[in-house]
XYZ file of C-alpha atoms in Angstrom:
430
model
C 1.184 -15.906 -10.998
C -0.184 -14.244 -7.497
C -4.141 -13.964 -7.748
C -6.538 -16.879 -8.046
C -9.803 -17.525 -8.306
C -11.953 -17.834 -4.193
C -12.759 -21.493 -5.341
C -9.618 -22.599 -5.771
C -8.209 -20.079 -2.923
C -11.447 -21.606 -0.806
C -10.142 -25.376 -0.902
C -7.269 -24.676 1.924
C -8.165 -21.953 5.125
C -6.604 -18.823 4.722
C -3.605 -18.300 7.270
C -4.343 -15.552 10.308
C 0.319 -14.959 10.610
C 1.112 -16.519 13.896
C 5.112 -16.689 14.929
C 3.922 -20.603 15.933
C 3.071 -21.711 12.222
C 7.098 -21.690 11.891
C 8.019 -24.023 14.450
C 11.484 -25.202 13.060
C 11.877 -21.560 12.927
C 13.894 -20.761 16.797
C 15.229 -17.365 16.705
C 13.770 -13.990 14.178
C 17.782 -14.469 13.128
C 17.431 -17.245 11.673
C 14.884 -15.175 9.480
C 17.341 -12.566 8.501
C 19.921 -14.606 7.538
C 17.342 -16.206 4.869
C 16.194 -13.271 3.633
C 20.438 -11.898 3.554
C 20.847 -15.715 0.867
C 17.738 -14.377 -0.923
C 19.128 -10.748 -1.403
C 22.098 -12.311 -2.042
C 20.893 -14.552 -4.579
C 18.257 -11.652 -5.888
C 21.812 -10.566 -7.441
C 22.771 -13.774 -9.781
C 19.118 -15.498 -9.922
C 17.693 -15.254 -12.724
C 14.348 -16.695 -12.514
C 12.673 -14.408 -9.658
C 10.569 -17.844 -8.576
C 14.168 -18.967 -6.949
C 13.469 -16.106 -4.339
C 12.108 -13.304 -2.217
C 9.528 -11.832 -4.630
C 8.176 -15.974 -5.470
C 4.245 -15.853 -4.490
C 3.542 -17.987 -1.565
C 1.472 -20.707 -3.024
C 4.552 -21.535 -5.625
C 6.885 -21.696 -2.538
C 5.885 -25.213 -2.617
C 7.687 -26.105 -6.066
C 11.255 -23.727 -4.857
C 13.199 -26.771 -2.918
C 16.243 -23.725 -2.311
C 13.787 -22.020 -0.499
C 12.800 -24.748 1.850
C 16.110 -25.296 2.755
C 16.891 -22.035 3.804
C 13.174 -21.794 5.588
C 12.740 -25.022 7.527
C 8.550 -25.739 7.367
C 8.146 -22.563 5.325
C 7.005 -25.875 2.655
C 4.524 -27.159 4.264
C 2.938 -23.883 5.976
C 2.628 -23.161 2.069
C 0.779 -26.999 1.848
C -1.507 -25.968 4.802
C -2.817 -22.794 4.407
C -3.189 -20.138 1.360
C -1.288 -16.590 2.174
C -2.335 -13.340 0.967
C -5.454 -11.874 0.935
C -8.616 -11.638 -1.380
C -9.803 -8.526 -2.855
C -12.779 -7.575 -5.528
C -12.172 -6.508 -8.671
C -14.098 -3.638 -9.275
C -14.609 -3.919 -13.043
C -15.909 -7.643 -12.587
C -17.350 -7.526 -9.422
C -14.636 -11.033 -8.553
C -13.800 -11.587 -5.710
C -10.141 -13.544 -6.294
C -6.922 -14.358 -3.841
C -3.933 -12.962 -4.112
C -0.568 -14.393 -2.698
C 1.346 -13.121 -0.486
C 5.242 -12.096 -1.409
C 7.720 -14.697 0.327
C 9.324 -11.612 1.729
C 6.484 -10.282 2.926
C 5.607 -13.021 4.576
C 8.845 -13.168 6.500
C 8.607 -9.422 7.167
C 5.267 -10.716 8.345
C 7.037 -12.844 11.145
C 9.537 -10.563 11.833
C 6.973 -7.946 13.229
C 5.377 -11.064 15.138
C 8.284 -10.721 17.065
C 8.020 -7.855 18.841
C 8.641 -5.681 15.547
C 11.509 -2.535 16.539
C 12.199 -3.047 19.667
C 13.898 -7.173 19.639
C 17.616 -7.388 19.149
C 19.246 -8.991 17.892
C 22.528 -9.845 15.477
C 25.467 -7.256 17.013
C 22.466 -5.484 18.708
C 20.252 -4.245 14.975
C 16.802 -3.956 16.456
C 14.564 -5.942 13.243
C 13.208 -2.133 11.975
C 16.760 -1.320 11.473
C 18.119 -4.809 9.968
C 14.557 -4.260 7.951
C 15.421 -0.863 6.564
C 18.949 -2.186 5.461
C 17.527 -4.964 3.507
C 15.647 -2.570 1.863
C 17.651 0.225 0.547
C 20.183 -2.662 -0.149
C 17.172 -4.627 -2.431
C 16.774 -1.164 -3.758
C 20.822 -1.076 -5.053
C 21.008 -4.084 -6.430
C 17.789 -3.768 -8.691
C 19.433 -0.184 -9.563
C 22.459 -1.772 -11.036
C 22.434 -2.604 -14.809
C 22.840 -6.308 -14.425
C 19.310 -6.611 -12.404
C 17.394 -6.539 -16.135
C 18.015 -10.507 -16.277
C 15.609 -10.911 -13.241
C 12.494 -8.687 -15.584
C 11.320 -11.412 -18.150
C 10.757 -14.385 -15.268
C 9.273 -10.722 -12.938
C 7.037 -10.448 -16.066
C 5.893 -14.170 -16.241
C 5.878 -15.114 -12.595
C 2.909 -11.826 -11.835
C 1.076 -12.012 -15.064
C 2.176 -8.396 -16.217
C 0.675 -7.301 -19.647
C 2.312 -4.918 -21.296
C 0.207 -4.039 -23.751
C -0.117 -0.792 -21.411
C 3.329 -0.009 -21.363
C 5.200 3.710 -22.911
C 8.259 0.971 -23.123
C 6.582 -2.671 -24.556
C 10.268 -3.596 -25.602
C 11.541 -4.916 -22.231
C 15.070 -4.548 -23.976
C 14.569 -0.819 -23.163
C 14.907 -0.834 -19.803
C 18.187 -0.386 -18.321
C 17.952 -2.331 -15.060
C 15.081 -4.095 -12.899
C 13.939 -0.669 -10.891
C 13.672 0.670 -14.362
C 10.714 -1.415 -15.555
C 9.502 -1.360 -11.860
C 8.663 1.872 -12.320
C 7.779 1.942 -15.767
C 5.138 4.139 -17.702
C 2.455 3.931 -19.122
C 1.269 4.935 -23.136
C -0.557 8.097 -23.021
C -4.155 7.139 -22.621
C -3.713 4.087 -20.641
C -5.512 5.282 -18.278
C -8.142 7.585 -18.595
C -9.708 9.565 -15.579
C -13.312 8.962 -14.972
C -16.130 11.109 -15.499
C -13.519 13.858 -16.133
C -15.565 16.765 -17.601
C -17.480 16.780 -13.492
C -15.285 19.880 -12.159
C -16.236 17.501 -8.669
C -14.882 13.954 -9.204
C -11.888 13.003 -7.728
C -10.001 9.409 -8.454
C -8.044 7.016 -7.415
C -4.803 7.864 -7.448
C -2.945 4.914 -8.081
C -3.111 0.785 -9.672
C -4.296 -0.637 -6.071
C -6.415 -2.555 -3.321
C -8.096 0.907 -2.850
C -9.840 0.918 0.865
C -12.148 4.362 1.283
C -13.728 5.393 5.133
C -15.526 8.660 5.366
C -14.153 9.273 9.122
C -10.418 7.963 10.687
C -13.387 6.580 13.669
C -14.826 4.903 10.977
C -10.890 3.750 9.572
C -9.443 2.511 12.987
C -13.261 0.827 13.908
C -12.756 -1.258 10.892
C -10.286 -1.141 9.518
C -6.574 0.676 10.703
C -5.947 -1.046 14.076
C -3.075 0.326 15.304
C -2.944 1.753 19.002
C -1.001 4.843 17.992
C -2.444 5.322 14.469
C -4.480 9.064 13.948
C -4.122 12.139 11.821
C -1.441 13.900 13.774
C 0.739 11.117 13.624
C 0.199 10.298 10.524
C 1.226 13.952 9.484
C 3.970 13.909 12.134
C 2.357 16.746 13.681
C 2.132 18.333 16.751
C -2.119 17.506 17.695
C -2.979 21.286 17.924
C -1.262 21.936 15.455
C -3.500 24.170 12.591
C -2.642 21.444 10.059
C -3.564 18.569 12.328
C -7.200 20.031 13.184
C -7.617 21.215 9.754
C -8.097 17.131 9.590
C -10.280 16.162 12.300
C -13.359 14.029 11.605
C -11.528 14.101 8.232
C -11.822 11.121 5.659
C -9.534 8.795 4.416
C -8.379 6.166 1.321
C -6.088 4.309 1.282
C -4.068 2.538 -1.657
C -1.957 -0.282 -1.510
C 0.419 -1.088 -3.975
C 1.372 -4.497 -4.875
C 5.459 -5.538 -6.290
C 3.346 -7.132 -9.741
C 1.670 -2.513 -10.241
C 2.391 -0.140 -12.071
C 4.440 2.198 -9.521
C 3.140 5.715 -10.514
C 1.192 7.162 -8.589
C -1.610 10.376 -9.659
C -3.129 13.040 -8.384
C -6.907 12.205 -7.588
C -8.126 15.649 -7.300
C -7.706 19.170 -10.117
C -5.516 20.340 -7.917
C -2.274 23.123 -6.623
C 1.055 21.463 -5.510
C 2.185 22.380 -2.174
C 5.072 21.436 0.140
C 6.427 18.373 0.572
C 7.782 17.580 4.031
C 9.796 13.904 4.622
C 9.012 11.948 7.642
C 11.912 8.934 8.143
C 10.528 5.992 9.875
C 10.991 2.142 9.065
C 10.624 -0.373 6.083
C 7.741 -2.651 7.440
C 5.531 -4.451 5.637
C 2.090 -2.696 4.941
C 0.009 -5.906 4.092
C -3.860 -5.813 5.575
C -2.349 -8.432 8.131
C 0.331 -5.125 9.263
C -2.414 -2.647 9.466
C -4.821 -4.879 10.597
C -3.096 -6.115 13.744
C -3.264 -4.240 16.894
C -0.179 -4.348 17.911
C 1.148 -2.870 15.202
C 1.750 0.925 13.906
C 2.767 1.085 10.084
C 1.105 3.726 8.858
C 2.421 5.985 11.300
C 5.897 4.172 12.056
C 6.969 3.339 8.399
C 8.989 6.272 6.414
C 6.758 8.473 3.942
C 6.738 12.078 2.495
C 3.525 14.276 2.506
C 2.435 16.489 0.145
C -0.061 19.160 0.706
C -2.875 20.309 -2.138
C -5.126 22.966 -2.993
C -8.350 21.017 -4.661
C -9.375 23.455 -7.019
C -13.370 22.884 -6.835
C -13.931 23.812 -3.744
C -10.338 25.259 -1.513
C -9.870 22.518 0.290
C -6.853 21.168 1.296
C -5.703 17.480 0.782
C -2.893 15.810 2.715
C -1.456 13.116 0.097
C 1.149 10.521 1.996
C 3.265 8.592 0.307
C 4.591 5.638 2.323
C 7.413 2.951 1.732
C 7.341 -0.391 2.906
C 9.795 -2.677 3.150
C 11.773 -3.307 0.418
C 11.101 -0.340 -1.186
C 14.283 1.542 -2.156
C 12.728 4.828 -2.622
C 9.812 7.302 -3.015
C 10.559 10.150 -5.757
C 8.771 13.676 -6.711
C 7.670 14.679 -10.706
C 4.809 17.024 -10.308
C 4.527 16.605 -7.080
C 7.458 18.337 -6.445
C 7.062 21.547 -8.284
C 5.593 22.943 -5.231
C 2.546 25.758 -6.892
C 2.123 23.592 -10.366
C -1.346 22.573 -11.600
C -2.476 19.395 -12.155
C -5.330 17.826 -13.201
C -6.783 14.377 -12.038
C -4.986 11.426 -13.341
C -1.231 13.594 -13.995
C 1.463 11.729 -12.073
C 2.833 13.425 -9.376
C 5.601 10.663 -8.274
C 6.688 7.002 -8.075
C 7.827 4.425 -6.383
C 11.240 2.358 -5.997
C 11.566 -1.611 -5.496
C 8.687 -3.284 -3.078
C 5.532 -2.876 -2.046
C 4.043 0.067 -0.830
C 0.849 2.662 0.096
C -0.565 6.080 -0.262
C -3.029 7.470 2.104
C -4.439 10.320 1.105
C -6.379 12.531 3.884
C -9.673 14.967 2.724
C -10.806 17.249 5.185
C -14.613 16.438 7.255
C -17.460 17.174 4.272
C -15.114 17.352 1.013
C -15.709 14.196 -0.051
C -18.737 11.682 -1.396
C -17.091 7.968 -1.544
C -18.283 5.881 -4.208
C -20.985 3.618 -2.332
C -19.406 0.337 -3.813
C -16.424 1.015 -1.774
C -17.775 2.114 0.804
C -19.709 -1.392 1.115
C -16.448 -3.170 -0.288
C -14.597 -1.352 3.218
C -17.294 -2.240 5.547
C -17.098 -6.103 5.074
C -14.267 -5.608 5.107
C -12.857 -6.785 1.446
C -10.553 -4.218 -0.783
C -11.322 -2.503 -4.052
C -9.054 -3.511 -6.794
C -8.651 -0.924 -9.170
C -6.856 1.996 -12.308
C -5.451 5.094 -11.654
C -8.760 7.260 -12.519
C -11.738 4.959 -11.439
C -14.309 6.900 -10.066
C -13.455 7.433 -6.196
C -16.199 10.010 -4.973
C -16.903 13.362 -5.701
C -16.991 16.337 -3.999
C -20.031 17.763 -2.134
C -18.984 21.369 -1.545
C -19.732 23.909 -3.852
C -17.068 25.929 -5.936
C -15.214 27.455 -3.218
C -17.290 26.140 -0.638
C -14.517 24.933 1.721
C -14.463 27.347 5.042
C -11.105 26.547 6.516
C -12.116 29.166 9.455
C -15.402 27.160 10.179
C -13.623 23.632 10.205
C -11.131 25.767 12.885
C -13.883 26.494 14.842
C -15.889 23.463 15.145
C -12.189 21.199 15.233
C -12.682 20.352 18.613
C -15.881 18.408 19.348
C -14.175 15.822 20.218
C -15.309 13.154 21.305
C -18.765 13.789 21.056
C -18.381 14.314 17.286
C -16.831 10.906 16.974
C -19.442 8.747 18.551
C -22.241 10.614 15.981
C -20.899 9.948 13.210
C -20.033 6.254 14.690
C -23.235 5.719 15.025
C -24.120 6.995 11.721
C -21.684 5.262 9.876
C -23.433 1.845 11.039
C -26.688 3.042 9.903
C -25.635 4.301 6.213
C -23.683 0.785 6.324
C -26.757 -1.005 7.129
C -28.918 1.183 4.585
C -26.131 -0.008 2.089
C -26.232 -4.144 2.743
C -30.044 -3.553 2.737
C -30.537 -2.148 -0.438
């Protein structure tokens, strides 16, 4: 199981990942060699706990992993390796253990990412991309079904909500990984309210009413910006439409249901595919000033129109380490009308992230999500849970007004930052 109670987790410090924490690993090539061996093992191993999917708190029980990565057992004995989250349904603070492949991917990132050359002049970025594609092929193979039972056991995955509860009906590991849920398994909160906006995924969620707030608290990459995320020029109409906009970040872990759904009642627009890397999107990477994983990684941008307000929404599906594919279902049908909670697409194997960008003054996020995000700590939510509500009147989005005020620049950012700080202080006192 990947979760543990806060009381158990607090018996040891949480690792802040550093290269020096694996002193016996002298070269990044050693980690790459270990990942290669773990990938080969995934073709033959029945039990995922003997490979790269094992949660870090379990590695002490797997001698084979210790042989591949010297010092890993000592690291896992000394630290808890992962992240705290808040379970929204209960308010409980729990600890989620990081999978082994994520920890090894972080180790490679701390060697410097793409500029580091190794293994016949390949970059770390190139090697992670290659590993991700090859792991996807392994889990597309029919024989990979043998790993499904141990994956369910390792991550304590409930079968109760699945459309196909009989695991013998799945044709490969990936077929189970992007499993469907039965109808009604994820009801939409406040469904009759046309202003409602909901969670797009079963995920760990952070929300910020502006990019300025997000970069102050959570996204520390030096190059992060909305134009960079969307893959457009800073002065383009698309970029300017989201100046001062709000951001919701939905992070999916390997054990999660990996189909993503519409957060709005709206109309599907174009999808833009942006090539990129396959770095881990774990919070320790997103929170690290030296990394720009959200804007460096491969991603697909879906543009939507919010039915109630007429506002544009950018819905960005971001691949990550060991994510084989981003696939669209209703999200690939340009011109289609979708309701909140309807499926848009899915990710194949691995961890992954969605970022939803809303124009300025459209959404008021729920107070508990804002409070947790300001702490900062992610909130564990499910598809359909309330994200917030539109505060614009019917058809109240004025694109030309947004464009006219898109050039207010630093003065607006400074005013918003001050307002955000006052808002958080007010929440904490209430």
